[in-house]
Amino acid sequence: MDKRNQDRFAVETILAQAGNRNDGDSRESISTPIYLSSNYRHKDLDDIRNFDEHKQYSYSRLETPTRKVLSETLATLEHGTQAFALSSGMAAIQLAFSLFKTGDHIVTLDDLYGGTFRYFDQLDEQYGIRFSKWNGKKLDELHDLLRPETRAVWIETPSNPTMKEVDIAAVADMVHAVNPKILVMVDNTFYTPIYQLPLTQGADIVVHSATKYLSGHNDLLGGVVVVRGQGLSEKLSFNYKTTGATLASFDSWLLLRSLKTLPLRMREHTANAQKVVSYLKRETQVEKIMYPGKGGMVSFYVRDEDIIDKMFKRLRVVSFAESLGGVESLLTIPYIQTHRDMEEAERLRLGITPKLLRLSVGLENAVDLIADLKQALAQ
Ligand SMILES: *Cc1c(COP(=O)(O)O)cnc(C)c1O
């Protein structure tokens, strides 16, 4: 509401208009304001006619001032042309896959986040997008899987939950030599841009579940897509705004605030995980450990499946809960949680057995974490 002669309006008008046209005063705030307005006023018809040059905001699905600051930060962080913030990691993966159509062929790593693999199965069954699986080891085996209709190679590294690492640069070089149009896509959720910058290694698209390390406090669901190049940026901008799983301003602000401490948190997750791993190596109840040397994710096999339930009940610091990447340490059993929708034979082939546990090492003191795991495993 125009501030002049405000007192001439009725209480209904004053209240209905409260806070409107007020954002001009907040430009110097240190923390980005949270813009919860779902829409923005236009001054006149010219404002609409010249929308692309003049105006940045009209309707919040398209853009909000808070989300814009977040997206620009994410694009810089991943060295990309443009970043899109979405309402979940799966929404981010769905946006990336909005580039494909029936008949297209995609090669994926065989060990993937359970939700991703479930979505790919659905794309295959319902939409006729075809998938081949690569075990992440030999490049010539990946080469043999490429077809004329191959549109993308999808990699998660390190993979979830068996921590396989893939050389992104080697994959991108080979794939682009075969066909520069094949997109190399990387789910960078586990390492984050602090440890891995796929776009600088030749990848075309990076995806995150921002629910994990990027937000890092187990208090928000979000996803991110970052692309390299104007063409991808334009195509995905259109799909993003059209389908609309965009991140709300409040969550954008929360994610932006969390990003401020990402480098610090990642360093400490690594330091803690390394300490926990050296304890697990000495623990007689533990058979085999998979830890790539950095980051906070550790998978391990216990010797005896029967101790697991008791172990979960005894934990006092670590929580038996899904998800990962937060301040609070979490332990999961992928066989019956994240990967339960995968065929049993496939799970066992990948090493996802009833004895496999996945630990997201949080930011508690490592002494307390080790003592907790030790007392839970002592039986
Ligand atoms: C959690 C996760 C996802 C899915 O993200 P949501 O935010 O749960 O939708 C995708 N990839 C990886 C590696 C994940 O850990």
PDB file of C-alpha atoms in Angstrom, residues 38-285:
ATOM      1  CA  SER A  38       4.177 -15.578  -3.538  1.00  0.00           C
ATOM      2  CA  ASN A  39       3.876 -12.782  -6.119  1.00  0.00           C
ATOM      3  CA  TYR A  40       5.157  -9.327  -7.032  1.00  0.00           C
ATOM      4  CA  ARG A  41       3.386  -6.174  -8.192  1.00  0.00           C
ATOM      5  CA  HIS A  42       3.919  -4.766 -11.672  1.00  0.00           C
ATOM      6  CA  LYS A  43       4.129  -1.008 -12.086  1.00  0.00           C
ATOM      7  CA  ASP A  44       2.477  -0.845 -15.496  1.00  0.00           C
ATOM      8  CA  LEU A  45       2.083  -2.705 -18.778  1.00  0.00           C
ATOM      9  CA  ASP A  46       5.598  -1.807 -19.863  1.00  0.00           C
ATOM     10  CA  ASP A  47       6.868  -3.695 -16.876  1.00  0.00           C
ATOM     11  CA  ILE A  48       5.383  -6.872 -18.386  1.00  0.00           C
ATOM     12  CA  ARG A  49       6.304  -6.069 -21.981  1.00  0.00           C
ATOM     13  CA  ASN A  50       9.965  -5.657 -21.023  1.00  0.00           C
ATOM     14  CA  PHE A  51       9.916  -8.282 -18.326  1.00  0.00           C
ATOM     15  CA  ASP A  52      13.191  -9.965 -19.256  1.00  0.00           C
ATOM     16  CA  GLU A  53      15.194  -6.718 -19.164  1.00  0.00           C
ATOM     17  CA  HIS A  54      13.511  -4.967 -16.245  1.00  0.00           C
ATOM     18  CA  LYS A  55      11.960  -7.284 -13.787  1.00  0.00           C
ATOM     19  CA  GLN A  56      13.253 -10.286 -11.954  1.00  0.00           C
ATOM     20  CA  TYR A  57      10.193 -11.193  -9.954  1.00  0.00           C
ATOM     21  CA  SER A  58       6.556 -11.795 -10.706  1.00  0.00           C
ATOM     22  CA  TYR A  59       5.557 -15.154  -9.261  1.00  0.00           C
ATOM     23  CA  SER A  60       7.511 -17.266  -6.767  1.00  0.00           C
ATOM     24  CA  ARG A  61       7.557 -20.500  -8.729  1.00  0.00           C
ATOM     25  CA  LEU A  62       9.685 -18.633 -11.249  1.00  0.00           C
ATOM     26  CA  GLU A  63      12.040 -16.844  -8.852  1.00  0.00           C
ATOM     27  CA  THR A  64      12.244 -15.345  -5.378  1.00  0.00           C
ATOM     28  CA  PRO A  65      14.902 -12.896  -4.155  1.00  0.00           C
ATOM     29  CA  THR A  66      15.987 -15.351  -1.447  1.00  0.00           C
ATOM     30  CA  ARG A  67      16.217 -18.334  -3.794  1.00  0.00           C
ATOM     31  CA  LYS A  68      18.098 -16.236  -6.317  1.00  0.00           C
ATOM     32  CA  VAL A  69      20.873 -15.548  -3.796  1.00  0.00           C
ATOM     33  CA  LEU A  70      21.010 -19.256  -2.972  1.00  0.00           C
ATOM     34  CA  SER A  71      21.123 -20.374  -6.630  1.00  0.00           C
ATOM     35  CA  GLU A  72      23.896 -17.946  -7.466  1.00  0.00           C
ATOM     36  CA  THR A  73      25.897 -19.179  -4.479  1.00  0.00           C
ATOM     37  CA  LEU A  74      25.407 -22.807  -5.548  1.00  0.00           C
ATOM     38  CA  ALA A  75      26.437 -22.101  -9.142  1.00  0.00           C
ATOM     39  CA  THR A  76      29.641 -20.434  -7.925  1.00  0.00           C
ATOM     40  CA  LEU A  77      30.309 -23.246  -5.475  1.00  0.00           C
ATOM     41  CA  GLU A  78      30.101 -25.957  -8.181  1.00  0.00           C
ATOM     42  CA  HIS A  79      31.774 -23.827 -10.896  1.00  0.00           C
ATOM     43  CA  GLY A  80      28.652 -24.042 -13.040  1.00  0.00           C
ATOM     44  CA  THR A  81      26.778 -21.757 -15.407  1.00  0.00           C
ATOM     45  CA  GLN A  82      23.551 -22.025 -13.472  1.00  0.00           C
ATOM     46  CA  ALA A  83      22.131 -23.760 -10.414  1.00  0.00           C
ATOM     47  CA  PHE A  84      18.547 -24.767  -9.657  1.00  0.00           C
ATOM     48  CA  ALA A  85      17.304 -25.243  -6.097  1.00  0.00           C
ATOM     49  CA  LEU A  86      14.519 -27.787  -5.704  1.00  0.00           C
ATOM     50  CA  SER A  87      12.298 -29.183  -2.980  1.00  0.00           C
ATOM     51  CA  SER A  88      14.177 -32.517  -2.695  1.00  0.00           C
ATOM     52  CA  GLY A  89      17.105 -34.447  -4.101  1.00  0.00           C
ATOM     53  CA  MET A  90      14.691 -36.662  -6.033  1.00  0.00           C
ATOM     54  CA  ALA A  91      13.043 -33.571  -7.552  1.00  0.00           C
ATOM     55  CA  ALA A  92      16.538 -32.507  -8.650  1.00  0.00           C
ATOM     56  CA  ILE A  93      17.178 -35.877 -10.301  1.00  0.00           C
ATOM     57  CA  GLN A  94      13.770 -35.686 -11.949  1.00  0.00           C
ATOM     58  CA  LEU A  95      14.599 -32.228 -13.321  1.00  0.00           C
ATOM     59  CA  ALA A  96      17.884 -33.519 -14.762  1.00  0.00           C
ATOM     60  CA  PHE A  97      16.017 -36.436 -16.368  1.00  0.00           C
ATOM     61  CA  SER A  98      13.418 -34.106 -17.874  1.00  0.00           C
ATOM     62  CA  LEU A  99      16.011 -33.783 -20.677  1.00  0.00           C
ATOM     63  CA  PHE A 100      15.242 -37.321 -21.899  1.00  0.00           C
ATOM     64  CA  LYS A 101      12.447 -39.018 -23.803  1.00  0.00           C
ATOM     65  CA  THR A 102      11.189 -42.450 -24.744  1.00  0.00           C
ATOM     66  CA  GLY A 103      13.805 -44.457 -26.601  1.00  0.00           C
ATOM     67  CA  ASP A 104      16.776 -42.677 -25.042  1.00  0.00           C
ATOM     68  CA  HIS A 105      19.425 -44.821 -23.405  1.00  0.00           C
ATOM     69  CA  ILE A 106      21.306 -44.046 -20.176  1.00  0.00           C
ATOM     70  CA  VAL A 107      24.240 -45.855 -18.591  1.00  0.00           C
ATOM     71  CA  THR A 108      24.341 -45.734 -14.797  1.00  0.00           C
ATOM     72  CA  LEU A 109      26.656 -46.974 -12.095  1.00  0.00           C
ATOM     73  CA  ASP A 110      25.275 -50.226 -10.627  1.00  0.00           C
ATOM     74  CA  ASP A 111      25.474 -49.044  -6.996  1.00  0.00           C
ATOM     75  CA  LEU A 112      23.169 -46.049  -6.464  1.00  0.00           C
ATOM     76  CA  TYR A 113      21.058 -44.373  -3.821  1.00  0.00           C
ATOM     77  CA  GLY A 114      17.925 -46.551  -3.393  1.00  0.00           C
ATOM     78  CA  GLY A 115      15.488 -43.807  -4.436  1.00  0.00           C
ATOM     79  CA  THR A 116      17.443 -43.070  -7.610  1.00  0.00           C
ATOM     80  CA  PHE A 117      17.474 -46.653  -8.704  1.00  0.00           C
ATOM     81  CA  ARG A 118      13.719 -46.925  -7.966  1.00  0.00           C
ATOM     82  CA  TYR A 119      13.069 -43.829 -10.132  1.00  0.00           C
ATOM     83  CA  PHE A 120      15.188 -45.202 -12.988  1.00  0.00           C
ATOM     84  CA  ASP A 121      13.232 -48.466 -12.870  1.00  0.00           C
ATOM     85  CA  GLN A 122      10.021 -46.451 -13.182  1.00  0.00           C
ATOM     86  CA  LEU A 123      11.385 -44.438 -16.128  1.00  0.00           C
ATOM     87  CA  ASP A 124      12.230 -47.705 -17.840  1.00  0.00           C
ATOM     88  CA  GLU A 125       8.912 -49.457 -17.183  1.00  0.00           C
ATOM     89  CA  GLN A 126       6.554 -46.523 -17.624  1.00  0.00           C
ATOM     90  CA  TYR A 127       8.329 -44.206 -20.052  1.00  0.00           C
ATOM     91  CA  GLY A 128      10.549 -46.491 -22.115  1.00  0.00           C
ATOM     92  CA  ILE A 129      13.840 -44.834 -21.237  1.00  0.00           C
ATOM     93  CA  ARG A 130      16.374 -47.660 -21.310  1.00  0.00           C
ATOM     94  CA  PHE A 131      19.133 -48.207 -18.762  1.00  0.00           C
ATOM     95  CA  SER A 132      22.367 -50.212 -18.711  1.00  0.00           C
ATOM     96  CA  LYS A 133      24.474 -50.730 -15.612  1.00  0.00           C
ATOM     97  CA  TRP A 134      28.221 -50.342 -15.295  1.00  0.00           C
ATOM     98  CA  ASN A 135      30.182 -51.602 -12.283  1.00  0.00           C
ATOM     99  CA  GLY A 136      32.433 -48.536 -12.196  1.00  0.00           C
ATOM    100  CA  LYS A 137      35.639 -50.478 -12.797  1.00  0.00           C
ATOM    101  CA  LYS A 138      36.874 -50.777 -16.382  1.00  0.00           C
ATOM    102  CA  LEU A 139      36.475 -47.890 -18.820  1.00  0.00           C
ATOM    103  CA  ASP A 140      36.399 -50.205 -21.847  1.00  0.00           C
ATOM    104  CA  GLU A 141      33.391 -51.999 -20.340  1.00  0.00           C
ATOM    105  CA  LEU A 142      31.668 -48.613 -20.088  1.00  0.00           C
ATOM    106  CA  HIS A 143      32.725 -47.914 -23.668  1.00  0.00           C
ATOM    107  CA  ASP A 144      31.053 -51.158 -24.813  1.00  0.00           C
ATOM    108  CA  LEU A 145      27.767 -50.108 -23.178  1.00  0.00           C
ATOM    109  CA  LEU A 146      27.497 -46.851 -25.163  1.00  0.00           C
ATOM    110  CA  ARG A 147      25.013 -46.919 -28.062  1.00  0.00           C
ATOM    111  CA  PRO A 148      24.025 -44.439 -30.769  1.00  0.00           C
ATOM    112  CA  GLU A 149      20.946 -43.538 -28.687  1.00  0.00           C
ATOM    113  CA  THR A 150      22.899 -43.136 -25.424  1.00  0.00           C
ATOM    114  CA  ARG A 151      22.150 -39.692 -23.986  1.00  0.00           C
ATOM    115  CA  ALA A 152      23.850 -39.773 -20.611  1.00  0.00           C
ATOM    116  CA  VAL A 153      26.121 -41.546 -18.154  1.00  0.00           C
ATOM    117  CA  TRP A 154      25.016 -41.255 -14.535  1.00  0.00           C
ATOM    118  CA  ILE A 155      27.580 -41.624 -11.763  1.00  0.00           C
ATOM    119  CA  GLU A 156      27.451 -41.505  -7.998  1.00  0.00           C
ATOM    120  CA  THR A 157      30.899 -41.254  -6.496  1.00  0.00           C
ATOM    121  CA  PRO A 158      31.577 -42.406  -3.878  1.00  0.00           C
ATOM    122  CA  SER A 159      28.599 -44.683  -4.329  1.00  0.00           C
ATOM    123  CA  ASN A 160      25.913 -45.409  -1.806  1.00  0.00           C
ATOM    124  CA  PRO A 161      26.350 -47.582   0.248  1.00  0.00           C
ATOM    125  CA  THR A 162      29.456 -49.468  -0.926  1.00  0.00           C
ATOM    126  CA  MET A 163      31.709 -46.383  -1.382  1.00  0.00           C
ATOM    127  CA  LYS A 164      32.959 -47.199  -4.856  1.00  0.00           C
ATOM    128  CA  GLU A 165      34.929 -44.322  -6.370  1.00  0.00           C
ATOM    129  CA  VAL A 166      34.833 -43.466 -10.051  1.00  0.00           C
ATOM    130  CA  ASP A 167      37.384 -41.292 -11.897  1.00  0.00           C
ATOM    131  CA  ILE A 168      35.062 -38.582 -13.256  1.00  0.00           C
ATOM    132  CA  ALA A 169      37.679 -37.018 -15.558  1.00  0.00           C
ATOM    133  CA  ALA A 170      38.530 -40.369 -17.154  1.00  0.00           C
ATOM    134  CA  VAL A 171      34.845 -41.170 -17.713  1.00  0.00           C
ATOM    135  CA  ALA A 172      34.106 -37.699 -19.141  1.00  0.00           C
ATOM    136  CA  ASP A 173      37.122 -37.809 -21.496  1.00  0.00           C
ATOM    137  CA  MET A 174      36.264 -41.224 -22.884  1.00  0.00           C
ATOM    138  CA  VAL A 175      32.507 -40.626 -23.180  1.00  0.00           C
ATOM    139  CA  HIS A 176      32.901 -37.215 -24.820  1.00  0.00           C
ATOM    140  CA  ALA A 177      35.500 -38.614 -27.241  1.00  0.00           C
ATOM    141  CA  VAL A 178      32.909 -41.177 -28.355  1.00  0.00           C
ATOM    142  CA  ASN A 179      30.128 -38.587 -28.577  1.00  0.00           C
ATOM    143  CA  PRO A 180      30.418 -35.042 -27.170  1.00  0.00           C
ATOM    144  CA  LYS A 181      26.617 -34.895 -26.864  1.00  0.00           C
ATOM    145  CA  ILE A 182      26.432 -37.634 -24.233  1.00  0.00           C
ATOM    146  CA  LEU A 183      25.908 -35.915 -20.891  1.00  0.00           C
ATOM    147  CA  VAL A 184      28.068 -36.930 -17.963  1.00  0.00           C
ATOM    148  CA  MET A 185      25.986 -36.473 -14.814  1.00  0.00           C
ATOM    149  CA  VAL A 186      27.319 -36.797 -11.286  1.00  0.00           C
ATOM    150  CA  ASP A 187      25.470 -37.105  -7.987  1.00  0.00           C
ATOM    151  CA  ASN A 188      27.880 -35.191  -5.734  1.00  0.00           C
ATOM    152  CA  THR A 189      25.903 -35.620  -2.502  1.00  0.00           C
ATOM    153  CA  PHE A 190      28.557 -37.594  -0.583  1.00  0.00           C
ATOM    154  CA  TYR A 191      31.709 -35.549  -1.271  1.00  0.00           C
ATOM    155  CA  THR A 192      30.132 -32.113  -1.835  1.00  0.00           C
ATOM    156  CA  PRO A 193      31.980 -29.385  -3.795  1.00  0.00           C
ATOM    157  CA  ILE A 194      34.473 -29.175  -0.916  1.00  0.00           C
ATOM    158  CA  TYR A 195      36.039 -32.481  -2.003  1.00  0.00           C
ATOM    159  CA  GLN A 196      34.936 -32.859  -5.596  1.00  0.00           C
ATOM    160  CA  LEU A 197      34.099 -30.470  -8.443  1.00  0.00           C
ATOM    161  CA  PRO A 198      32.680 -32.661 -11.233  1.00  0.00           C
ATOM    162  CA  LEU A 199      32.057 -29.758 -13.645  1.00  0.00           C
ATOM    163  CA  THR A 200      35.776 -28.896 -13.598  1.00  0.00           C
ATOM    164  CA  GLN A 201      36.550 -32.530 -14.457  1.00  0.00           C
ATOM    165  CA  GLY A 202      34.445 -32.609 -17.586  1.00  0.00           C
ATOM    166  CA  ALA A 203      30.996 -33.468 -16.224  1.00  0.00           C
ATOM    167  CA  ASP A 204      28.010 -31.594 -17.693  1.00  0.00           C
ATOM    168  CA  ILE A 205      25.541 -31.759 -14.810  1.00  0.00           C
ATOM    169  CA  VAL A 206      25.911 -32.088 -11.040  1.00  0.00           C
ATOM    170  CA  VAL A 207      23.074 -33.106  -8.743  1.00  0.00           C
ATOM    171  CA  HIS A 208      22.788 -33.001  -4.949  1.00  0.00           C
ATOM    172  CA  SER A 209      20.455 -34.082  -2.287  1.00  0.00           C
ATOM    173  CA  ALA A 210      20.831 -30.843  -0.323  1.00  0.00           C
ATOM    174  CA  THR A 211      19.041 -32.663   2.489  1.00  0.00           C
ATOM    175  CA  LYS A 212      22.424 -34.177   3.314  1.00  0.00           C
ATOM    176  CA  TYR A 213      25.755 -32.302   3.716  1.00  0.00           C
ATOM    177  CA  LEU A 214      24.805 -29.041   1.990  1.00  0.00           C
ATOM    178  CA  SER A 215      22.169 -28.341   4.626  1.00  0.00           C
ATOM    179  CA  GLY A 216      23.907 -30.528   7.192  1.00  0.00           C
ATOM    180  CA  HIS A 217      21.586 -30.184  10.189  1.00  0.00           C
ATOM    181  CA  ASN A 218      18.895 -32.806   9.522  1.00  0.00           C
ATOM    182  CA  ASP A 219      16.272 -30.058   9.329  1.00  0.00           C
ATOM    183  CA  LEU A 220      15.482 -29.502   5.671  1.00  0.00           C
ATOM    184  CA  LEU A 221      14.653 -31.369   2.457  1.00  0.00           C
ATOM    185  CA  GLY A 222      16.179 -29.967  -0.708  1.00  0.00           C
ATOM    186  CA  GLY A 223      17.859 -30.730  -4.006  1.00  0.00           C
ATOM    187  CA  VAL A 224      20.222 -28.989  -6.376  1.00  0.00           C
ATOM    188  CA  VAL A 225      21.044 -29.245 -10.086  1.00  0.00           C
ATOM    189  CA  VAL A 226      24.046 -27.345 -11.469  1.00  0.00           C
ATOM    190  CA  VAL A 227      24.797 -27.266 -15.194  1.00  0.00           C
ATOM    191  CA  ARG A 228      27.660 -26.229 -17.410  1.00  0.00           C
ATOM    192  CA  GLY A 229      26.808 -24.332 -20.607  1.00  0.00           C
ATOM    193  CA  GLN A 230      24.093 -22.022 -21.857  1.00  0.00           C
ATOM    194  CA  GLY A 231      22.132 -24.702 -23.750  1.00  0.00           C
ATOM    195  CA  LEU A 232      21.545 -26.899 -20.702  1.00  0.00           C
ATOM    196  CA  SER A 233      20.882 -23.857 -18.599  1.00  0.00           C
ATOM    197  CA  GLU A 234      18.083 -22.669 -20.884  1.00  0.00           C
ATOM    198  CA  LYS A 235      16.461 -26.079 -21.316  1.00  0.00           C
ATOM    199  CA  LEU A 236      16.435 -26.814 -17.618  1.00  0.00           C
ATOM    200  CA  SER A 237      15.287 -23.293 -16.682  1.00  0.00           C
ATOM    201  CA  PHE A 238      12.211 -23.875 -18.783  1.00  0.00           C
ATOM    202  CA  ASN A 239      11.492 -27.307 -17.280  1.00  0.00           C
ATOM    203  CA  TYR A 240      12.204 -26.068 -13.739  1.00  0.00           C
ATOM    204  CA  LYS A 241       9.753 -23.197 -13.966  1.00  0.00           C
ATOM    205  CA  THR A 242       7.166 -25.269 -15.788  1.00  0.00           C
ATOM    206  CA  THR A 243       7.026 -28.277 -13.470  1.00  0.00           C
ATOM    207  CA  GLY A 244       7.708 -26.165 -10.397  1.00  0.00           C
ATOM    208  CA  ALA A 245       9.327 -28.291  -7.672  1.00  0.00           C
ATOM    209  CA  THR A 246      11.214 -25.128  -6.734  1.00  0.00           C
ATOM    210  CA  LEU A 247      12.611 -24.545  -3.253  1.00  0.00           C
ATOM    211  CA  ALA A 248      10.571 -22.203  -1.060  1.00  0.00           C
ATOM    212  CA  SER A 249      12.159 -19.003   0.232  1.00  0.00           C
ATOM    213  CA  PHE A 250      12.256 -20.113   3.837  1.00  0.00           C
ATOM    214  CA  ASP A 251      14.109 -23.334   2.989  1.00  0.00           C
ATOM    215  CA  SER A 252      16.328 -21.419   0.562  1.00  0.00           C
ATOM    216  CA  TRP A 253      17.371 -19.147   3.388  1.00  0.00           C
ATOM    217  CA  LEU A 254      17.995 -22.094   5.719  1.00  0.00           C
ATOM    218  CA  LEU A 255      20.139 -23.792   3.086  1.00  0.00           C
ATOM    219  CA  LEU A 256      22.037 -20.586   2.382  1.00  0.00           C
ATOM    220  CA  ARG A 257      22.792 -20.177   6.069  1.00  0.00           C
ATOM    221  CA  SER A 258      23.965 -23.790   6.298  1.00  0.00           C
ATOM    222  CA  LEU A 259      26.300 -23.397   3.321  1.00  0.00           C
ATOM    223  CA  LYS A 260      28.261 -20.774   5.239  1.00  0.00           C
ATOM    224  CA  THR A 261      29.754 -23.512   7.438  1.00  0.00           C
ATOM    225  CA  LEU A 262      30.064 -26.282   4.806  1.00  0.00           C
ATOM    226  CA  PRO A 263      33.890 -26.200   4.519  1.00  0.00           C
ATOM    227  CA  LEU A 264      34.236 -26.261   8.293  1.00  0.00           C
ATOM    228  CA  ARG A 265      31.733 -29.068   8.700  1.00  0.00           C
ATOM    229  CA  MET A 266      33.283 -31.220   5.958  1.00  0.00           C
ATOM    230  CA  ARG A 267      36.740 -30.944   7.533  1.00  0.00           C
ATOM    231  CA  GLU A 268      35.369 -32.007  10.884  1.00  0.00           C
ATOM    232  CA  HIS A 269      33.230 -34.841   9.403  1.00  0.00           C
ATOM    233  CA  THR A 270      36.425 -36.208   7.838  1.00  0.00           C
ATOM    234  CA  ALA A 271      38.505 -35.852  10.999  1.00  0.00           C
ATOM    235  CA  ASN A 272      35.808 -37.612  13.028  1.00  0.00           C
ATOM    236  CA  ALA A 273      35.240 -40.360  10.445  1.00  0.00           C
ATOM    237  CA  GLN A 274      38.968 -41.114  10.301  1.00  0.00           C
ATOM    238  CA  LYS A 275      39.049 -41.560  14.073  1.00  0.00           C
ATOM    239  CA  VAL A 276      35.952 -43.776  14.028  1.00  0.00           C
ATOM    240  CA  VAL A 277      37.434 -45.878  11.208  1.00  0.00           C
ATOM    241  CA  SER A 278      40.656 -46.481  13.128  1.00  0.00           C
ATOM    242  CA  TYR A 279      38.561 -47.714  16.057  1.00  0.00           C
ATOM    243  CA  LEU A 280      36.393 -49.926  13.801  1.00  0.00           C
ATOM    244  CA  LYS A 281      39.543 -51.533  12.402  1.00  0.00           C
ATOM    245  CA  ARG A 282      40.420 -52.732  15.906  1.00  0.00           C
ATOM    246  CA  GLU A 283      36.846 -53.805  16.768  1.00  0.00           C
ATOM    247  CA  THR A 284      36.533 -57.607  16.747  1.00  0.00           C
ATOM    248  CA  GLN A 285      32.777 -57.490  15.961  1.00  0.00           C
TER     249      GLN A 285
END
